[in-house]
Short mmCIF file of C-alpha atoms in Angstrom, two decimals:
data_model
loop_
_atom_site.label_atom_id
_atom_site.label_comp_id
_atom_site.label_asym_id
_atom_site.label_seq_id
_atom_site.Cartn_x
_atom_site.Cartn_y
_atom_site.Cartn_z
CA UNK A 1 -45.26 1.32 -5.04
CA UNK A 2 -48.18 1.77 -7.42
CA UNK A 3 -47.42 0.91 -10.93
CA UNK A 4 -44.89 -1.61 -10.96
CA UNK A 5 -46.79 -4.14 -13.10
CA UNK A 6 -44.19 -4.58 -15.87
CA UNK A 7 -41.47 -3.09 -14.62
CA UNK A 8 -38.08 -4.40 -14.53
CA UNK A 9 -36.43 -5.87 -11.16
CA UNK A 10 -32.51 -6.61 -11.12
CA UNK A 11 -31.54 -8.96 -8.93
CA UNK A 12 -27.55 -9.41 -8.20
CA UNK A 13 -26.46 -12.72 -6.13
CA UNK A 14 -22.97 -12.22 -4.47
CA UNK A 15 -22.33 -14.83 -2.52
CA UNK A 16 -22.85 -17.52 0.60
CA UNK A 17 -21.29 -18.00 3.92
CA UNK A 18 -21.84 -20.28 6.78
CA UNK A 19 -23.26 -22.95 4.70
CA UNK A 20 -24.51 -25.99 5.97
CA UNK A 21 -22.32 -28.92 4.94
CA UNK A 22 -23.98 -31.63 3.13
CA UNK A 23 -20.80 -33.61 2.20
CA UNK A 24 -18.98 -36.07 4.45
CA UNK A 25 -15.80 -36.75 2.50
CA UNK A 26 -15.52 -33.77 -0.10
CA UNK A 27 -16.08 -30.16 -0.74
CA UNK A 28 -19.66 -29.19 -1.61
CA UNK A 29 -20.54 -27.42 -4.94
CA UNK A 30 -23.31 -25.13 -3.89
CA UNK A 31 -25.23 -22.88 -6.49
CA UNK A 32 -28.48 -20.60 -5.88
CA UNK A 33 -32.00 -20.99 -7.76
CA UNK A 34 -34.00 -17.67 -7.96
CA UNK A 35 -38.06 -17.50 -8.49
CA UNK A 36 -40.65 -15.20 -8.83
CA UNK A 37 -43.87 -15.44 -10.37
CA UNK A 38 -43.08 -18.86 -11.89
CA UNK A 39 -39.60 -17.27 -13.81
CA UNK A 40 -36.73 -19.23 -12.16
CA UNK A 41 -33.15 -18.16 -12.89
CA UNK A 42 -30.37 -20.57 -12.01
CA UNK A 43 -26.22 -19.54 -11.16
CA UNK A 44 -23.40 -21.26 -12.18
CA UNK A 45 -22.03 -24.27 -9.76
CA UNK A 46 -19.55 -22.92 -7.36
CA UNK A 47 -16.88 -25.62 -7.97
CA UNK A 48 -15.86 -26.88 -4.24
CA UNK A 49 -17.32 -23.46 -2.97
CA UNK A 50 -17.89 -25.28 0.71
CA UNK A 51 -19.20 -23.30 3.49
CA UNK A 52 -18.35 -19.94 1.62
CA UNK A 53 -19.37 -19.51 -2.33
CA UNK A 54 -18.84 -16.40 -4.45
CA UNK A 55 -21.33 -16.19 -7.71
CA UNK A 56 -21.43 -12.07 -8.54
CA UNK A 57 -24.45 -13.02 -11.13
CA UNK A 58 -27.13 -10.55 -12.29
CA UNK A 59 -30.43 -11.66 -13.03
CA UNK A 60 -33.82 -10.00 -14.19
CA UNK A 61 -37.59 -10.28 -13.31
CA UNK A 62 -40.78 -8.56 -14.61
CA UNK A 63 -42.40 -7.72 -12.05
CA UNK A 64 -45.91 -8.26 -11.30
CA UNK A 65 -48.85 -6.32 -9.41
CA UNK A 66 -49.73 -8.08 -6.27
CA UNK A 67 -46.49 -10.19 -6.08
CA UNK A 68 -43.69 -8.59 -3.77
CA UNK A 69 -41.17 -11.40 -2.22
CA UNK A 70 -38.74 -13.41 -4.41
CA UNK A 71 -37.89 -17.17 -3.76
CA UNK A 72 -34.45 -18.38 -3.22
CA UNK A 73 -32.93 -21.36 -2.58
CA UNK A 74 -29.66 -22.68 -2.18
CA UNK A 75 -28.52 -26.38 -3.39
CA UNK A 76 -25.31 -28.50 -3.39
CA UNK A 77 -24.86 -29.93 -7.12
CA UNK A 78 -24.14 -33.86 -7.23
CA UNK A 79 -23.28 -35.78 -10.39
CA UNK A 80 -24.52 -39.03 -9.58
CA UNK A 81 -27.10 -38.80 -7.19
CA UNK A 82 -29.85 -35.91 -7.10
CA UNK A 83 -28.69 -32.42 -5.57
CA UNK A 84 -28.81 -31.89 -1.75
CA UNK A 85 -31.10 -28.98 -0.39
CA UNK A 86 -29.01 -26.88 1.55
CA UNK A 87 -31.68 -24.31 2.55
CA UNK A 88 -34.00 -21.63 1.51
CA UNK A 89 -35.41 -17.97 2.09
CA UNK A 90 -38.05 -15.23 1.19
CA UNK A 91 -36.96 -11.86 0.02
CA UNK A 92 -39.40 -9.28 0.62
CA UNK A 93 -39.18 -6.48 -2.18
CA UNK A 94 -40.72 -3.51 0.19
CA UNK A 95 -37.99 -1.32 0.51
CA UNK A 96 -36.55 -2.17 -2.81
CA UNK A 97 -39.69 -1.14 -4.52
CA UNK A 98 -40.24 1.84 -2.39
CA UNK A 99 -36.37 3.23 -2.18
CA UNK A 100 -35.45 1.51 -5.55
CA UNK A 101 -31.97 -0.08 -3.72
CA UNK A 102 -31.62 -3.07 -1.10
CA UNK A 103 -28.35 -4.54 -0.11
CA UNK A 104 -28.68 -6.97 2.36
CA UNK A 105 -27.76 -10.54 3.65
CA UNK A 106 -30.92 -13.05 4.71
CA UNK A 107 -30.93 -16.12 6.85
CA UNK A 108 -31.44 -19.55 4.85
CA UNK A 109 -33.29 -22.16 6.98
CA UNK A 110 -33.48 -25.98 6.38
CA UNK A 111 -36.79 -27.48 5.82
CA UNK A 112 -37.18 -27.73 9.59
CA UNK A 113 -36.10 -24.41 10.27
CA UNK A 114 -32.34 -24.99 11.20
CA UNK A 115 -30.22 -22.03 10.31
CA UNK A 116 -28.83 -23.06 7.34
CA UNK A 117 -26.44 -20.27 6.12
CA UNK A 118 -26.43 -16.52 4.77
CA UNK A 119 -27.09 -15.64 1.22
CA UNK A 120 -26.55 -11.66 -0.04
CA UNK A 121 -28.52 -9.77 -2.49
CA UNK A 122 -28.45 -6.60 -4.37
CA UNK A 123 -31.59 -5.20 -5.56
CA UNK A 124 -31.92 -2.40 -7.94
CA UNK A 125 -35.68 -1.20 -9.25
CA UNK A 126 -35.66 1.84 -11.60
CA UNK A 127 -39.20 3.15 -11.11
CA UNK A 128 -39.30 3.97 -7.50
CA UNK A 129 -40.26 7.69 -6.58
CA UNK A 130 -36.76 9.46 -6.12
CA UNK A 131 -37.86 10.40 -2.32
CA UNK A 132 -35.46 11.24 0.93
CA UNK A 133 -36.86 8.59 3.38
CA UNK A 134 -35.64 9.55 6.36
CA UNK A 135 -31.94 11.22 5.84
CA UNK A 136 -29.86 13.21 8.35
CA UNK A 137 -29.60 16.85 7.18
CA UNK A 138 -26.21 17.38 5.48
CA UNK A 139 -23.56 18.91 7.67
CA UNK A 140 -22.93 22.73 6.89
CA UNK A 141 -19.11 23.17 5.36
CA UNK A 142 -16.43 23.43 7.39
CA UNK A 143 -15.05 27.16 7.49
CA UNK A 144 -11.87 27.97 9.68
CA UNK A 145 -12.60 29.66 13.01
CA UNK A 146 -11.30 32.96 12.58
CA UNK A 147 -10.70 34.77 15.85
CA UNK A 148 -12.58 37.90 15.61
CA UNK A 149 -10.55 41.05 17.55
CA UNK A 150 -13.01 43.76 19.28
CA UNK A 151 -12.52 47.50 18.94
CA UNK A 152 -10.77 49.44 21.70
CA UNK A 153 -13.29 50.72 23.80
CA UNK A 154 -14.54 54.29 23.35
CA UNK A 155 -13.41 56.94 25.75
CA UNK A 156 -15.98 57.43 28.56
CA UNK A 157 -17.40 60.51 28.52
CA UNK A 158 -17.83 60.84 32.26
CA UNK A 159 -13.75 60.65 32.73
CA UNK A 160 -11.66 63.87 32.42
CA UNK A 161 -9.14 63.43 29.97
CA UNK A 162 -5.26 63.40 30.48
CA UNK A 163 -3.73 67.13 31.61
CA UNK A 164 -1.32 67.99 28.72
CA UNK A 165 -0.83 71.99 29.92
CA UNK A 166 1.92 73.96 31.45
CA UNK A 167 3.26 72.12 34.93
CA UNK A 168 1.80 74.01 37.89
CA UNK A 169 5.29 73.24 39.38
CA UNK A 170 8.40 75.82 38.25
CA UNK A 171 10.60 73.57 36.05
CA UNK A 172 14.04 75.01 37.94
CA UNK A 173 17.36 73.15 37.57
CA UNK A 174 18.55 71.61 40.92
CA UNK A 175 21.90 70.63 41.16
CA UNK A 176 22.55 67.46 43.38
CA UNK A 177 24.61 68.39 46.19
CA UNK A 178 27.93 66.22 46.08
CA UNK A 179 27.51 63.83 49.72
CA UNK A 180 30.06 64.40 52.08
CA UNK A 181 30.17 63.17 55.11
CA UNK A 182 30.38 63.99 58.48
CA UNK A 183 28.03 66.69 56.87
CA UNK A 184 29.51 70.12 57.25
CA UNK A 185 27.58 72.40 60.21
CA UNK A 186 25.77 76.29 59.04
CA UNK A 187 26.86 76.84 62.35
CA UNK A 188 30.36 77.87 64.06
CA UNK A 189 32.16 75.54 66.38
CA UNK A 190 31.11 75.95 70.26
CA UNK A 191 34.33 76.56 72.35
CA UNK A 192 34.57 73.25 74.47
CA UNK A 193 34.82 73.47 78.29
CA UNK A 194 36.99 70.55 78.48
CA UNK A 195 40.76 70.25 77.65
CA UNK A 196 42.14 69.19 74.37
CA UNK A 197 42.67 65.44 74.31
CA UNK A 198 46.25 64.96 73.80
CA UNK A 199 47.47 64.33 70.37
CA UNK A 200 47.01 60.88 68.40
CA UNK A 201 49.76 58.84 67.57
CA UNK A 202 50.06 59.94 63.91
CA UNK A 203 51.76 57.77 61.36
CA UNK A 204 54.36 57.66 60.65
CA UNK A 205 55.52 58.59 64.36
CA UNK A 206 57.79 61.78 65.02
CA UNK A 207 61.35 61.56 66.24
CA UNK A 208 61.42 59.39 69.54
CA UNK A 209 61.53 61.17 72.98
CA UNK A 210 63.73 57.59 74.39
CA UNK A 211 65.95 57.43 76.20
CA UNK A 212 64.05 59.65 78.89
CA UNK A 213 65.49 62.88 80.38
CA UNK A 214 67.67 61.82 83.54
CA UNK A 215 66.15 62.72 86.59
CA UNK A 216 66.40 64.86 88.83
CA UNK A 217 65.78 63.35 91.27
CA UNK A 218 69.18 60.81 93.19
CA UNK A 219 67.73 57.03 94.53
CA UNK A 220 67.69 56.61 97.77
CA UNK A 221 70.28 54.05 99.42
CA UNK A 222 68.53 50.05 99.86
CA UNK A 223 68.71 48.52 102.58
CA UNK A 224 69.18 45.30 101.24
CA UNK A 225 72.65 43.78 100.07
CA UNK A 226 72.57 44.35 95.98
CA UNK A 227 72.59 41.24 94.07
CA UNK A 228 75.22 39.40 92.93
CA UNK A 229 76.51 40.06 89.73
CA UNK A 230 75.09 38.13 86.58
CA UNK A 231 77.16 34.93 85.39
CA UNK A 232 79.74 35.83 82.93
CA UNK A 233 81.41 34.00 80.33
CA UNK A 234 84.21 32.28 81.10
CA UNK A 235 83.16 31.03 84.54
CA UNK A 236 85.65 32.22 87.73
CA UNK A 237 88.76 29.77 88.70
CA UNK A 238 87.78 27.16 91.38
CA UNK A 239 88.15 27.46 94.11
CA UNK A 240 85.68 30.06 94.53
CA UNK A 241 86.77 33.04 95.90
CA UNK A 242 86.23 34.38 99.01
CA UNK A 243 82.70 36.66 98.67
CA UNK A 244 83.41 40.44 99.41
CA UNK A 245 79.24 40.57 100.13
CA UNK A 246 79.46 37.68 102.47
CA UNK A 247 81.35 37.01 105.61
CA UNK A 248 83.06 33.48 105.71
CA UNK A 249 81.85 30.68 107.76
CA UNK A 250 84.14 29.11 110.76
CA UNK A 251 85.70 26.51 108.01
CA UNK A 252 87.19 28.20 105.06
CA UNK A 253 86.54 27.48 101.79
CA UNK A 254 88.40 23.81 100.87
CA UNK A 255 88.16 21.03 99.05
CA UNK A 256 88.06 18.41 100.21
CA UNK A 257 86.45 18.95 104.19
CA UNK A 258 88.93 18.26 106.39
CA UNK A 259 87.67 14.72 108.42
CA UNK A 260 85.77 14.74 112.12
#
């Protein structure tokens, strides 16, 4: 910061906000008043600017050795009375003069310290040292992860390698025996020491053996009275006859009873 006796200081006021109100009825019509080292520099009236004014006015000092804050002071612009003070701050020029840039907003107080409002200033000096105060490192450029594929391994030398030679087998052609079952014996049928079973019926059956052979053998006589023959279609005349099988009783057959 050595040196700066001479040199130029730019000084860009943007704007207010928060302001305190110093009019009852109307809109206030603030404007700001610069200073340093006696040199005062003046913006235009913000026309019923309020709480919030917008100036974007550039302004420039010569600086001085010794001398590093700047005055300002903010005032609301009456036309027939004297202006009302709205508030005031001190700018320090530090970081200005030692970065050459400062863009920040400071806190206006009344004259008994009440906050007051904001005010924001741009400063620009042209002879500070171009230094890096302080600054991240840069990030390195972005390159695409590209996935990176590893050789096959190399062949151990401790493992035997694949046997590509002759088969130690013969290579013959074997023929798949067709399956049949029940699966037929190397050996010849045992003579059994049982009889044949007879034959199975066998489909479709041979001529029929019915009616059997008579016999040859005559029935013996029964000793019981054979049965009376099977009803017969059209039923025997009534009165029934007399039975051949049966003797009659001491009445004969008639209808009706004759009376005790």
């Amino acid at each position: 910061m050595s040196g700066i006796q001479g040199q130029i200081l730019e000084v860009t006021v943007v704007g207010c906000q928060k302001l305190k109100d110093t009019e009852w009825f109307s809109r206030q019509d603030p404007y700001v008043v610069l200073e340093y080292s006696g040199t005062r520099h003046r913006t235009r009236t913000c026309t019923d600017g309020g709480k919030n004014a917008v100036f974007q006015e550039k302004f420039m000092f010569t600086l001085l050795e010794g001398l590093r804050d700047l005055k300002v002071a903010v005032w609301n612009s009456n036309t027939l009375s004297t202006d009302d003070f709205i508030g005031n701050a001190t700018i320090q020029l530090q970081k200005v003069l030692s970065q050459g840039y400062d863009d920040c907003t400071w806190t206006l107080q009344t004259k008994t310290g009440r906050f007051a409002g904001e005010v924001r200033l741009i400063l620009h000096y042209a002879g500070a040292k171009k230094q890096n105060y302080g600054s991240a490192p840069s990030a390195p450029p972005y390159a695409p992860q590209v996935p990176q594929y590893s050789a096959p391994p190399a062949p151990s030398p401790y493992s035997s390698p694949p046997y590509s030679g002759p088969s130690p087998y013969p290579q013959g052609q074997y023929s798949q025996p067709q399956s049949a079952y029940p699966p037929a014996s190397a050996y010849p049928p045992q003579p059994s020491a049982y009889p044949p079973p007879p034959p199975s019926t066998a489909y479709p059956p041979g001529p029929s053996a019915y009616p059997p052979a008579p016999s040859a053998y005559p029935p013996g006589p029964s000793a019981y009275p054979p049965p009376p023959p099977s009803s017969a279609y059209p039923p025997p005349p009534y009165p029934p006859q007399p039975s051949p099988y049966y003797p009659q009783g001491p009445y004969p057959g008639q209808y009706p009873p004759p009376t005790y």
